Amino acid sequence: MPPTHHTPTEPDAVAPAQLHAVAPVEAVIPLMRGITVLSRLTEAGGTSSLSGLERTTGLARSTVDRIAATLARMGYLRLDGRDAVLAPRLMELGNAYLAALRLPRLLDTRADALADELDESVSLAVADRDGIRFIHQATRRRAMSLSFRIGDLLPAERTAPGPLFATEWTPEDWARWRDRRAADPHDLGFPTLPPREHPVGDEEFEERTREADARGWSLDDQLIEPGLVAVSVPVRDLGGRVACVVSVVSHTSRHTADSLRDTLLPRLRATVQAMERDLREAPAQPPAAPAGLATWTGASKQELGREFVESLARGLTVITAFGEGRAALTLTEVAQATGLARATARRALITLEHLGHVTAHGRTFSLTPRVLSLGFPPLSRTTLPQLAAPHLAELADLLHDSASLAVLAGDEIQYTARVATSRIMSVNITVGTRLPTFPTSLGRVMLADLTPAERAPFLARLHPLTPHTVTDPAVLGATLNRVRENGYALVDGELEEGLRSIAVPVRDRTGRVVAAVNVAMHSSRRTAEQCVGEVLPELAATAGRIEADLRVAGRFTRVPAT
Ligand code: PHB
């Protein structure tokens, strides 16, 4: 079997001696298989049919079904007809790694500022064995070239950061790198990359590594694809080791590799100096209590019976025991955090170590960058409408009424997601539709969150759309204050005669209102009281689920509102 360094979880792989020593094979195989399923789904872009998974994992259909049911129960994927779709909650695994690493939190503001200053993409990458893996991306969206996502893995030799990391490689690292190159000369093991068309010799990378060592910077002159150029500088930790590498990425339509070096390297270096200062001055991380453990409970087993694979759920829970102030944990600490028996925690840790998601140093364990391969790249691109859509569908299904998500766009609201019921309504609303802000429930919950000064322009232009439309700024102002207090807005026939709608805000991690969700219906369907009594609790629960997903997805990535 060829070495598959980033996909080591072959379903029929024989567990190594170390695993045999600690656990009966039956006890570790479910976690290995669960991770295989998550890896294949990630490589497929986040969605695959269950029969597709059967093919790509080589597992029996009944096994795929049981693993998918378990992951669905944990909130890590959704079953959508015959498809399995990765769910934002899965990002809590990658978040555990990124929080433990601390670097994104400490450095991302400076990376974003550099991207703004240069108007070019800027990335942070860490070493992942003989590859590099991105931990932050400040991407300038441009049509010209592909851009990588947080969690994407690239072969070191086809990047600018690679030679900088390779300056610290041991002879074993170099041997592993040569083995991988020999086994996979076209880089087919890196699904996010165009294949290597003109294989270059090993000497070239060795030479680039010597240069990087001498100069302290490194270039990528279209090693990934024609047009893509990058310049990189290492950020060193207090011990002088490369903690991560910052890259400025451009396109030959704007820069050659040489002009990138000549014009942008000085500013990149200034940023790296500031980053190294930040690292030196960052207070030591006090040990923290575990926060936000995966919500696996024994109830899942009772509920799903044979379909719930407990050892898979327990094994993944172990990953969430790590985090900020919890980068290196002993077995005892992992068992305490997760509530698992020591033997169970130990089995999970050693299985995860075998799969390359955990490393052991003496008595402590830590997560590796490979944890990001469990869903992070596709999920890091999730938008708020995508995140909300399944929750809106559930709500519309429950209430048999249309449910929508909207944001403020200039002085109007814009629908960004909508699940319509078959009921005919004269307001023909689709995604993208814009409506005036003041006579809609969606608009009012968003206006209610604004300061008086921010509200003023909206209140200055009130005009009647029906005989019921509130057009007195003082009256609307008082209404908005009540909306803010109550946490919802109910609008009756002010936009259109006979249309009743109720909305609640959607808040991000910081408490800011970023969108609103509503349920709209013909006024003959429910009284205003019924809307508050029957619809509001479900609507609020839906907003709560969207906010919970947003908290997980938005911890290390920016979730676009549209
Ligand atoms: C990137 O951030 O997309 C990037 C960085 C370094 C490279 C290539 C791409 O060499």
mmCIF file of N, CA, C and O in Angstrom, residues 46-121:
data_model
loop_
_atom_site.group_PDB
_atom_site.id
_atom_site.type_symbol
_atom_site.label_atom_id
_atom_site.label_comp_id
_atom_site.label_asym_id
_atom_site.label_seq_id
_atom_site.Cartn_x
_atom_site.Cartn_y
_atom_site.Cartn_z
ATOM 1 N N GLY A 46 -17.580 18.615 1.592
ATOM 2 C CA GLY A 46 -18.546 18.767 2.681
ATOM 3 C C GLY A 46 -19.847 18.032 2.467
ATOM 4 O O GLY A 46 -20.645 17.911 3.388
ATOM 5 N N THR A 47 -20.078 17.529 1.266
ATOM 6 C CA THR A 47 -21.323 16.811 0.969
ATOM 7 C C THR A 47 -21.016 15.557 0.173
ATOM 8 O O THR A 47 -20.213 15.600 -0.754
ATOM 9 N N SER A 48 -21.668 14.470 0.549
ATOM 10 C CA SER A 48 -21.558 13.250 -0.259
ATOM 11 C C SER A 48 -22.809 12.415 -0.030
ATOM 12 O O SER A 48 -23.391 12.441 1.048
ATOM 13 N N SER A 49 -23.204 11.678 -1.049
ATOM 14 C CA SER A 49 -24.290 10.728 -0.831
ATOM 15 C C SER A 49 -23.757 9.613 0.054
ATOM 16 O O SER A 49 -22.545 9.372 0.114
ATOM 17 N N LEU A 50 -24.658 8.928 0.748
ATOM 18 C CA LEU A 50 -24.216 7.824 1.601
ATOM 19 C C LEU A 50 -23.614 6.711 0.756
ATOM 20 O O LEU A 50 -22.642 6.072 1.162
ATOM 21 N N SER A 51 -24.151 6.503 -0.450
ATOM 22 C CA SER A 51 -23.546 5.461 -1.289
ATOM 23 C C SER A 51 -22.179 5.906 -1.796
ATOM 24 O O SER A 51 -21.274 5.081 -1.967
ATOM 25 N N GLY A 52 -22.009 7.224 -2.003
ATOM 26 C CA GLY A 52 -20.681 7.742 -2.357
ATOM 27 C C GLY A 52 -19.686 7.486 -1.234
ATOM 28 O O GLY A 52 -18.543 7.114 -1.478
ATOM 29 N N LEU A 53 -20.137 7.643 -0.002
ATOM 30 C CA LEU A 53 -19.258 7.397 1.147
ATOM 31 C C LEU A 53 -18.899 5.919 1.250
ATOM 32 O O LEU A 53 -17.782 5.568 1.624
ATOM 33 N N GLU A 54 -19.870 5.097 0.938
ATOM 34 C CA GLU A 54 -19.624 3.646 0.941
ATOM 35 C C GLU A 54 -18.456 3.354 -0.008
ATOM 36 O O GLU A 54 -17.541 2.608 0.318
ATOM 37 N N ARG A 55 -18.461 4.016 -1.160
ATOM 38 C CA ARG A 55 -17.417 3.814 -2.159
ATOM 39 C C ARG A 55 -16.087 4.405 -1.703
ATOM 40 O O ARG A 55 -15.056 3.731 -1.729
ATOM 41 N N THR A 56 -16.089 5.667 -1.245
ATOM 42 C CA THR A 56 -14.801 6.320 -0.952
ATOM 43 C C THR A 56 -14.165 5.815 0.339
ATOM 44 O O THR A 56 -12.953 5.904 0.503
ATOM 45 N N THR A 57 -14.979 5.279 1.263
ATOM 46 C CA THR A 57 -14.385 4.769 2.506
ATOM 47 C C THR A 57 -14.102 3.275 2.441
ATOM 48 O O THR A 57 -13.325 2.761 3.232
ATOM 49 N N GLY A 58 -14.759 2.581 1.519
ATOM 50 C CA GLY A 58 -14.608 1.135 1.462
ATOM 51 C C GLY A 58 -15.332 0.420 2.598
ATOM 52 O O GLY A 58 -15.129 -0.772 2.820
ATOM 53 N N LEU A 59 -16.170 1.145 3.327
ATOM 54 C CA LEU A 59 -16.906 0.534 4.442
ATOM 55 C C LEU A 59 -18.235 -0.028 3.954
ATOM 56 O O LEU A 59 -18.768 0.410 2.936
ATOM 57 N N ALA A 60 -18.760 -0.987 4.711
ATOM 58 C CA ALA A 60 -20.076 -1.543 4.381
ATOM 59 C C ALA A 60 -21.141 -0.471 4.566
ATOM 60 O O ALA A 60 -21.014 0.405 5.421
ATOM 61 N N ARG A 61 -22.197 -0.552 3.788
ATOM 62 C CA ARG A 61 -23.248 0.459 3.863
ATOM 63 C C ARG A 61 -23.837 0.571 5.276
ATOM 64 O O ARG A 61 -24.095 1.655 5.780
ATOM 65 N N SER A 62 -24.011 -0.578 5.927
ATOM 66 C CA SER A 62 -24.605 -0.531 7.266
ATOM 67 C C SER A 62 -23.678 0.208 8.237
ATOM 68 O O SER A 62 -24.129 0.907 9.140
ATOM 69 N N THR A 63 -22.371 0.057 8.031
ATOM 70 C CA THR A 63 -21.406 0.761 8.877
ATOM 71 C C THR A 63 -21.468 2.258 8.614
ATOM 72 O O THR A 63 -21.494 3.073 9.545
ATOM 73 N N VAL A 64 -21.484 2.629 7.320
ATOM 74 C CA VAL A 64 -21.591 4.053 6.968
ATOM 75 C C VAL A 64 -22.846 4.643 7.605
ATOM 76 O O VAL A 64 -22.818 5.731 8.193
ATOM 77 N N ASP A 65 -23.963 3.913 7.527
ATOM 78 C CA ASP A 65 -25.225 4.423 8.082
ATOM 79 C C ASP A 65 -25.122 4.647 9.584
ATOM 80 O O ASP A 65 -25.599 5.650 10.112
ATOM 81 N N ARG A 66 -24.504 3.702 10.284
ATOM 82 C CA ARG A 66 -24.399 3.825 11.735
ATOM 83 C C ARG A 66 -23.484 4.989 12.131
ATOM 84 O O ARG A 66 -23.778 5.753 13.052
ATOM 85 N N ILE A 67 -22.372 5.116 11.406
ATOM 86 C CA ILE A 67 -21.451 6.230 11.702
ATOM 87 C C ILE A 67 -22.137 7.561 11.403
ATOM 88 O O ILE A 67 -22.066 8.503 12.196
ATOM 89 N N ALA A 68 -22.847 7.611 10.272
ATOM 90 C CA ALA A 68 -23.529 8.869 9.908
ATOM 91 C C ALA A 68 -24.603 9.214 10.939
ATOM 92 O O ALA A 68 -24.751 10.376 11.325
ATOM 93 N N ALA A 69 -25.328 8.215 11.415
ATOM 94 C CA ALA A 69 -26.371 8.472 12.426
ATOM 95 C C ALA A 69 -25.739 9.011 13.709
ATOM 96 O O ALA A 69 -26.263 9.929 14.341
ATOM 97 N N THR A 70 -24.591 8.443 14.084
ATOM 98 C CA THR A 70 -23.906 8.895 15.301
ATOM 99 C C THR A 70 -23.412 10.331 15.146
ATOM 100 O O THR A 70 -23.613 11.174 16.021
ATOM 101 N N LEU A 71 -22.782 10.612 13.986
ATOM 102 C CA LEU A 71 -22.268 11.965 13.753
ATOM 103 C C LEU A 71 -23.417 12.969 13.653
ATOM 104 O O LEU A 71 -23.300 14.113 14.100
ATOM 105 N N ALA A 72 -24.543 12.527 13.103
ATOM 106 C CA ALA A 72 -25.714 13.409 13.013
ATOM 107 C C ALA A 72 -26.243 13.706 14.411
ATOM 108 O O ALA A 72 -26.591 14.842 14.733
ATOM 109 N N ARG A 73 -26.285 12.686 15.266
ATOM 110 C CA ARG A 73 -26.760 12.875 16.635
ATOM 111 C C ARG A 73 -25.861 13.846 17.391
ATOM 112 O O ARG A 73 -26.310 14.592 18.254
ATOM 113 N N MET A 74 -24.572 13.832 17.075
ATOM 114 C CA MET A 74 -23.633 14.747 17.726
ATOM 115 C C MET A 74 -23.702 16.156 17.143
ATOM 116 O O MET A 74 -23.020 17.058 17.621
ATOM 117 N N GLY A 75 -24.473 16.330 16.064
ATOM 118 C CA GLY A 75 -24.576 17.644 15.423
ATOM 119 C C GLY A 75 -23.426 17.910 14.462
ATOM 120 O O GLY A 75 -23.237 19.034 14.018
ATOM 121 N N TYR A 76 -22.648 16.879 14.130
ATOM 122 C CA TYR A 76 -21.487 17.063 13.265
ATOM 123 C C TYR A 76 -21.824 16.912 11.789
ATOM 124 O O TYR A 76 -21.059 17.317 10.932
ATOM 125 N N LEU A 77 -22.922 16.277 11.475
ATOM 126 C CA LEU A 77 -23.389 16.287 10.090
ATOM 127 C C LEU A 77 -24.904 16.232 10.056
ATOM 128 O O LEU A 77 -25.550 15.937 11.060
ATOM 129 N N ARG A 78 -25.427 16.591 8.895
ATOM 130 C CA ARG A 78 -26.873 16.533 8.687
ATOM 131 C C ARG A 78 -27.150 15.455 7.656
ATOM 132 O O ARG A 78 -26.379 15.283 6.709
ATOM 133 N N LEU A 79 -28.245 14.736 7.851
ATOM 134 C CA LEU A 79 -28.663 13.777 6.838
ATOM 135 C C LEU A 79 -29.781 14.447 6.065
ATOM 136 O O LEU A 79 -30.799 14.841 6.626
ATOM 137 N N ASP A 80 -29.526 14.628 4.770
ATOM 138 C CA ASP A 80 -30.438 15.391 3.935
ATOM 139 C C ASP A 80 -30.826 14.461 2.782
ATOM 140 O O ASP A 80 -30.115 14.366 1.798
ATOM 141 N N GLY A 81 -31.939 13.750 2.980
ATOM 142 C CA GLY A 81 -32.297 12.722 2.001
ATOM 143 C C GLY A 81 -31.213 11.660 1.991
ATOM 144 O O GLY A 81 -30.867 11.103 3.026
ATOM 145 N N ARG A 82 -30.618 11.429 0.824
ATOM 146 C CA ARG A 82 -29.566 10.412 0.743
ATOM 147 C C ARG A 82 -28.177 10.985 0.937
ATOM 148 O O ARG A 82 -27.178 10.279 0.794
ATOM 149 N N ASP A 83 -28.116 12.288 1.226
ATOM 150 C CA ASP A 83 -26.817 12.937 1.369
ATOM 151 C C ASP A 83 -26.444 13.131 2.838
ATOM 152 O O ASP A 83 -27.306 13.356 3.681
ATOM 153 N N ALA A 84 -25.148 13.049 3.065
ATOM 154 C CA ALA A 84 -24.599 13.469 4.354
ATOM 155 C C ALA A 84 -23.904 14.802 4.106
ATOM 156 O O ALA A 84 -23.140 14.941 3.147
ATOM 157 N N VAL A 85 -24.176 15.793 4.956
ATOM 158 C CA VAL A 85 -23.635 17.141 4.785
ATOM 159 C C VAL A 85 -22.959 17.548 6.092
ATOM 160 O O VAL A 85 -23.578 17.485 7.155
ATOM 161 N N LEU A 86 -21.692 17.960 6.019
ATOM 162 C CA LEU A 86 -20.993 18.384 7.233
ATOM 163 C C LEU A 86 -21.689 19.598 7.835
ATOM 164 O O LEU A 86 -22.131 20.489 7.119
ATOM 165 N N ALA A 87 -21.798 19.641 9.162
ATOM 166 C CA ALA A 87 -22.516 20.722 9.843
ATOM 167 C C ALA A 87 -21.518 21.616 10.596
ATOM 168 O O ALA A 87 -20.478 21.141 11.061
ATOM 169 N N PRO A 88 -21.836 22.919 10.709
ATOM 170 C CA PRO A 88 -20.913 23.876 11.326
ATOM 171 C C PRO A 88 -20.411 23.459 12.704
ATOM 172 O O PRO A 88 -19.282 23.757 13.075
ATOM 173 N N ARG A 89 -21.237 22.755 13.465
ATOM 174 C CA ARG A 89 -20.820 22.348 14.815
ATOM 175 C C ARG A 89 -19.530 21.529 14.806
ATOM 176 O O ARG A 89 -18.747 21.545 15.758
ATOM 177 N N LEU A 90 -19.286 20.819 13.694
ATOM 178 C CA LEU A 90 -18.060 20.020 13.589
ATOM 179 C C LEU A 90 -16.813 20.895 13.770
ATOM 180 O O LEU A 90 -15.751 20.404 14.176
ATOM 181 N N MET A 91 -16.959 22.201 13.464
ATOM 182 C CA MET A 91 -15.799 23.088 13.589
ATOM 183 C C MET A 91 -15.290 23.173 15.018
ATOM 184 O O MET A 91 -14.192 23.679 15.260
ATOM 185 N N GLU A 92 -16.051 22.677 15.996
ATOM 186 C CA GLU A 92 -15.536 22.717 17.375
ATOM 187 C C GLU A 92 -14.284 21.855 17.524
ATOM 188 O O GLU A 92 -13.472 22.105 18.402
ATOM 189 N N LEU A 93 -14.090 20.870 16.649
ATOM 190 C CA LEU A 93 -12.864 20.074 16.715
ATOM 191 C C LEU A 93 -11.664 20.925 16.293
ATOM 192 O O LEU A 93 -10.672 21.026 17.014
ATOM 193 N N GLY A 94 -11.751 21.546 15.106
ATOM 194 C CA GLY A 94 -10.671 22.433 14.653
ATOM 195 C C GLY A 94 -10.488 23.614 15.587
ATOM 196 O O GLY A 94 -9.358 24.047 15.843
ATOM 197 N N ASN A 95 -11.601 24.137 16.120
ATOM 198 C CA ASN A 95 -11.508 25.250 17.072
ATOM 199 C C ASN A 95 -10.677 24.857 18.290
ATOM 200 O O ASN A 95 -9.929 25.682 18.823
ATOM 201 N N ALA A 96 -10.823 23.609 18.735
ATOM 202 C CA ALA A 96 -10.060 23.157 19.907
ATOM 203 C C ALA A 96 -8.573 23.242 19.601
ATOM 204 O O ALA A 96 -7.775 23.725 20.419
ATOM 205 N N TYR A 97 -8.179 22.811 18.402
ATOM 206 C CA TYR A 97 -6.765 22.907 18.010
ATOM 207 C C TYR A 97 -6.323 24.370 17.912
ATOM 208 O O TYR A 97 -5.286 24.754 18.459
ATOM 209 N N LEU A 98 -7.102 25.194 17.217
ATOM 210 C CA LEU A 98 -6.703 26.597 17.000
ATOM 211 C C LEU A 98 -6.658 27.372 18.316
ATOM 212 O O LEU A 98 -5.799 28.229 18.510
ATOM 213 N N ALA A 99 -7.568 27.053 19.239
ATOM 214 C CA ALA A 99 -7.577 27.733 20.542
ATOM 215 C C ALA A 99 -6.349 27.309 21.348
ATOM 216 O O ALA A 99 -5.689 28.137 21.982
ATOM 217 N N ALA A 100 -6.022 26.016 21.315
ATOM 218 C CA ALA A 100 -4.858 25.524 22.051
ATOM 219 C C ALA A 100 -3.576 26.136 21.476
ATOM 220 O O ALA A 100 -2.664 26.501 22.210
ATOM 221 N N LEU A 101 -3.532 26.296 20.162
ATOM 222 C CA LEU A 101 -2.353 26.836 19.484
ATOM 223 C C LEU A 101 -2.131 28.306 19.825
ATOM 224 O O LEU A 101 -0.985 28.773 19.866
ATOM 225 N N ARG A 102 -3.198 29.042 20.022
ATOM 226 C CA ARG A 102 -3.171 30.473 20.388
ATOM 227 C C ARG A 102 -2.753 31.395 19.261
ATOM 228 O O ARG A 102 -3.015 32.590 19.304
ATOM 229 N N LEU A 103 -2.011 30.915 18.270
ATOM 230 C CA LEU A 103 -1.430 31.830 17.284
ATOM 231 C C LEU A 103 -2.479 32.610 16.498
ATOM 232 O O LEU A 103 -2.306 33.811 16.273
ATOM 233 N N PRO A 104 -3.577 31.979 16.047
ATOM 234 C CA PRO A 104 -4.551 32.783 15.284
ATOM 235 C C PRO A 104 -5.075 33.957 16.115
ATOM 236 O O PRO A 104 -5.123 35.082 15.636
ATOM 237 N N ARG A 105 -5.425 33.708 17.383
ATOM 238 C CA ARG A 105 -5.923 34.769 18.255
ATOM 239 C C ARG A 105 -4.897 35.894 18.409
ATOM 240 O O ARG A 105 -5.225 37.065 18.381
ATOM 241 N N LEU A 106 -3.617 35.503 18.575
ATOM 242 C CA LEU A 106 -2.591 36.505 18.847
ATOM 243 C C LEU A 106 -2.186 37.265 17.590
ATOM 244 O O LEU A 106 -1.754 38.402 17.672
ATOM 245 N N LEU A 107 -2.301 36.624 16.416
ATOM 246 C CA LEU A 107 -1.694 37.217 15.222
ATOM 247 C C LEU A 107 -2.675 37.644 14.140
ATOM 248 O O LEU A 107 -2.293 38.351 13.212
ATOM 249 N N ASP A 108 -3.942 37.227 14.231
ATOM 250 C CA ASP A 108 -4.804 37.445 13.058
ATOM 251 C C ASP A 108 -5.087 38.918 12.778
ATOM 252 O O ASP A 108 -5.214 39.315 11.618
ATOM 253 N N THR A 109 -5.135 39.749 13.823
ATOM 254 C CA THR A 109 -5.414 41.180 13.582
ATOM 255 C C THR A 109 -4.315 41.802 12.730
ATOM 256 O O THR A 109 -4.588 42.564 11.801
ATOM 257 N N ARG A 110 -3.064 41.459 13.044
ATOM 258 C CA ARG A 110 -1.955 42.015 12.254
ATOM 259 C C ARG A 110 -1.938 41.453 10.831
ATOM 260 O O ARG A 110 -1.593 42.153 9.890
ATOM 261 N N ALA A 111 -2.301 40.185 10.692
ATOM 262 C CA ALA A 111 -2.362 39.603 9.338
ATOM 263 C C ALA A 111 -3.438 40.310 8.517
ATOM 264 O O ALA A 111 -3.215 40.664 7.350
ATOM 265 N N ASP A 112 -4.602 40.544 9.129
ATOM 266 C CA ASP A 112 -5.688 41.226 8.417
ATOM 267 C C ASP A 112 -5.289 42.656 8.053
ATOM 268 O O ASP A 112 -5.593 43.144 6.958
ATOM 269 N N ALA A 113 -4.591 43.328 8.989
ATOM 270 C CA ALA A 113 -4.178 44.713 8.728
ATOM 271 C C ALA A 113 -3.180 44.761 7.573
ATOM 272 O O ALA A 113 -3.235 45.666 6.731
ATOM 273 N N LEU A 114 -2.285 43.779 7.512
ATOM 274 C CA LEU A 114 -1.311 43.745 6.411
ATOM 275 C C LEU A 114 -2.030 43.529 5.078
ATOM 276 O O LEU A 114 -1.695 44.168 4.071
ATOM 277 N N ALA A 115 -3.021 42.654 5.069
ATOM 278 C CA ALA A 115 -3.788 42.415 3.835
ATOM 279 C C ALA A 115 -4.483 43.699 3.386
ATOM 280 O O ALA A 115 -4.492 44.025 2.194
ATOM 281 N N ASP A 116 -5.023 44.447 4.349
ATOM 282 C CA ASP A 116 -5.680 45.710 4.005
ATOM 283 C C ASP A 116 -4.674 46.717 3.466
ATOM 284 O O ASP A 116 -4.919 47.402 2.481
ATOM 285 N N GLU A 117 -3.527 46.786 4.137
ATOM 286 C CA GLU A 117 -2.502 47.758 3.754
ATOM 287 C C GLU A 117 -1.981 47.473 2.343
ATOM 288 O O GLU A 117 -1.806 48.379 1.538
ATOM 289 N N LEU A 118 -1.756 46.211 2.037
ATOM 290 C CA LEU A 118 -1.151 45.854 0.747
ATOM 291 C C LEU A 118 -2.193 45.583 -0.333
ATOM 292 O O LEU A 118 -1.860 45.503 -1.505
ATOM 293 N N ASP A 119 -3.433 45.390 0.085
ATOM 294 C CA ASP A 119 -4.494 44.938 -0.815
ATOM 295 C C ASP A 119 -4.102 43.628 -1.532
ATOM 296 O O ASP A 119 -4.296 43.460 -2.726
ATOM 297 N N GLU A 120 -3.506 42.743 -0.770
ATOM 298 C CA GLU A 120 -3.172 41.398 -1.262
ATOM 299 C C GLU A 120 -3.615 40.394 -0.195
ATOM 300 O O GLU A 120 -3.804 40.766 0.960
ATOM 301 N N SER A 121 -3.745 39.126 -0.582
ATOM 302 C CA SER A 121 -4.094 38.100 0.400
ATOM 303 C C SER A 121 -2.904 37.824 1.317
ATOM 304 O O SER A 121 -1.758 37.845 0.866
#
